[in-house]
Amino acid sequence: MIAKKFSVALLLGYGYSKWCFWLPHKGVTVNQVFGKPIPVEKKADPSAEEIEKLHDQYERELVRIFDKYKEKYGYGYCTLHVR
């Protein structure tokens, strides 16, 4: 509902529970950054080439965002490998 209204999905979580093992533990920092929106034309039957083109664009944006913020969050020594 929130994601639909604001066009963004947020990770909300705190603490630890045996029922919510995927949530971060207390004291663990979770950092989120947002990149540029990728415009996508809605099609009923997109071609494999169109899907691959958007997927490549998404991967490039992930790497760009990581490279932009990695120093700020203590990962300056890392390289993001996607695929």
GROMACS .gro file of C-alpha atoms in nm:
model
   83
    1MET     CA    1   0.000   0.000   0.000
    2ILE     CA    2   0.274   0.248   0.093
    3ALA     CA    3   0.488   0.132  -0.198
    4LYS     CA    4   0.201   0.189  -0.441
    5LYS     CA    5   0.116   0.534  -0.307
    6PHE     CA    6   0.473   0.667  -0.291
    7SER     CA    7   0.633   0.445  -0.560
    8VAL     CA    8   0.897   0.324  -0.315
    9ALA     CA    9   0.927   0.023  -0.087
   10LEU     CA   10   1.088   0.078   0.252
   11LEU     CA   11   1.253  -0.179   0.474
   12LEU     CA   12   1.117  -0.132   0.822
   13GLY     CA   13   1.237  -0.351   1.102
   14TYR     CA   14   1.380  -0.348   1.451
   15GLY     CA   15   1.493  -0.612   1.691
   16TYR     CA   16   1.509  -0.985   1.651
   17SER     CA   17   1.256  -1.259   1.674
   18LYS     CA   18   1.261  -1.626   1.586
   19TRP     CA   19   0.962  -1.546   1.366
   20CYS     CA   20   1.135  -1.260   1.184
   21PHE     CA   21   1.488  -1.393   1.138
   22TRP     CA   22   1.538  -1.183   0.823
   23LEU     CA   23   1.507  -0.856   1.016
   24PRO     CA   24   1.827  -0.690   1.135
   25HIS     CA   25   1.939  -0.752   1.492
   26LYS     CA   26   1.938  -0.472   1.748
   27GLY     CA   27   2.248  -0.258   1.709
   28VAL     CA   28   2.297  -0.339   1.340
   29THR     CA   29   2.285  -0.035   1.116
   30VAL     CA   30   2.085  -0.061   0.795
   31ASN     CA   31   2.168   0.205   0.537
   32GLN     CA   32   1.946   0.276   0.239
   33VAL     CA   33   2.020   0.494  -0.059
   34PHE     CA   34   1.803   0.564  -0.361
   35GLY     CA   35   1.905   0.594  -0.723
   36LYS     CA   36   1.748   0.757  -1.021
   37PRO     CA   37   1.417   0.610  -1.136
   38ILE     CA   38   1.442   0.393  -1.444
   39PRO     CA   39   1.156   0.479  -1.680
   40VAL     CA   40   0.983   0.167  -1.809
   41GLU     CA   41   0.718   0.161  -2.078
   42LYS     CA   42   0.444  -0.082  -1.978
   43LYS     CA   43   0.403  -0.353  -2.240
   44ALA     CA   44   0.185  -0.662  -2.236
   45ASP     CA   45   0.450  -0.875  -2.405
   46PRO     CA   46   0.801  -0.722  -2.391
   47SER     CA   47   1.072  -0.885  -2.599
   48ALA     CA   48   1.367  -1.062  -2.439
   49GLU     CA   49   1.589  -0.788  -2.579
   50GLU     CA   50   1.383  -0.513  -2.410
   51ILE     CA   51   1.393  -0.700  -2.078
   52GLU     CA   52   1.769  -0.753  -2.105
   53LYS     CA   53   1.822  -0.384  -2.186
   54LEU     CA   54   1.629  -0.276  -1.873
   55HIS     CA   55   1.806  -0.538  -1.662
   56ASP     CA   56   2.145  -0.409  -1.778
   57GLN     CA   57   2.038  -0.053  -1.700
   58TYR     CA   58   1.927  -0.163  -1.351
   59GLU     CA   59   2.260  -0.336  -1.286
   60ARG     CA   60   2.457  -0.031  -1.400
   61GLU     CA   61   2.252   0.188  -1.166
   62LEU     CA   62   2.317  -0.048  -0.873
   63VAL     CA   63   2.691  -0.029  -0.935
   64ARG     CA   64   2.676   0.351  -0.977
   65ILE     CA   65   2.492   0.394  -0.646
   66PHE     CA   66   2.726   0.156  -0.466
   67ASP     CA   67   3.035   0.336  -0.600
   68LYS     CA   68   2.890   0.674  -0.506
   69TYR     CA   69   2.817   0.584  -0.141
   70LYS     CA   70   3.064   0.307  -0.055
   71GLU     CA   71   3.316   0.541   0.111
   72LYS     CA   72   3.046   0.707   0.321
   73TYR     CA   73   2.931   0.375   0.468
   74GLY     CA   74   3.272   0.213   0.516
   75TYR     CA   75   3.295  -0.002   0.205
   76GLY     CA   76   3.548   0.203   0.011
   77TYR     CA   77   3.773  -0.099  -0.034
   78CYS     CA   78   3.494  -0.306  -0.198
   79THR     CA   79   3.386  -0.355  -0.556
   80LEU     CA   80   3.030  -0.456  -0.637
   81HIS     CA   81   3.008  -0.750  -0.878
   82VAL     CA   82   2.665  -0.809  -1.030
   83ARG     CA   83   2.563  -1.120  -1.232
   0.00000   0.00000   0.00000
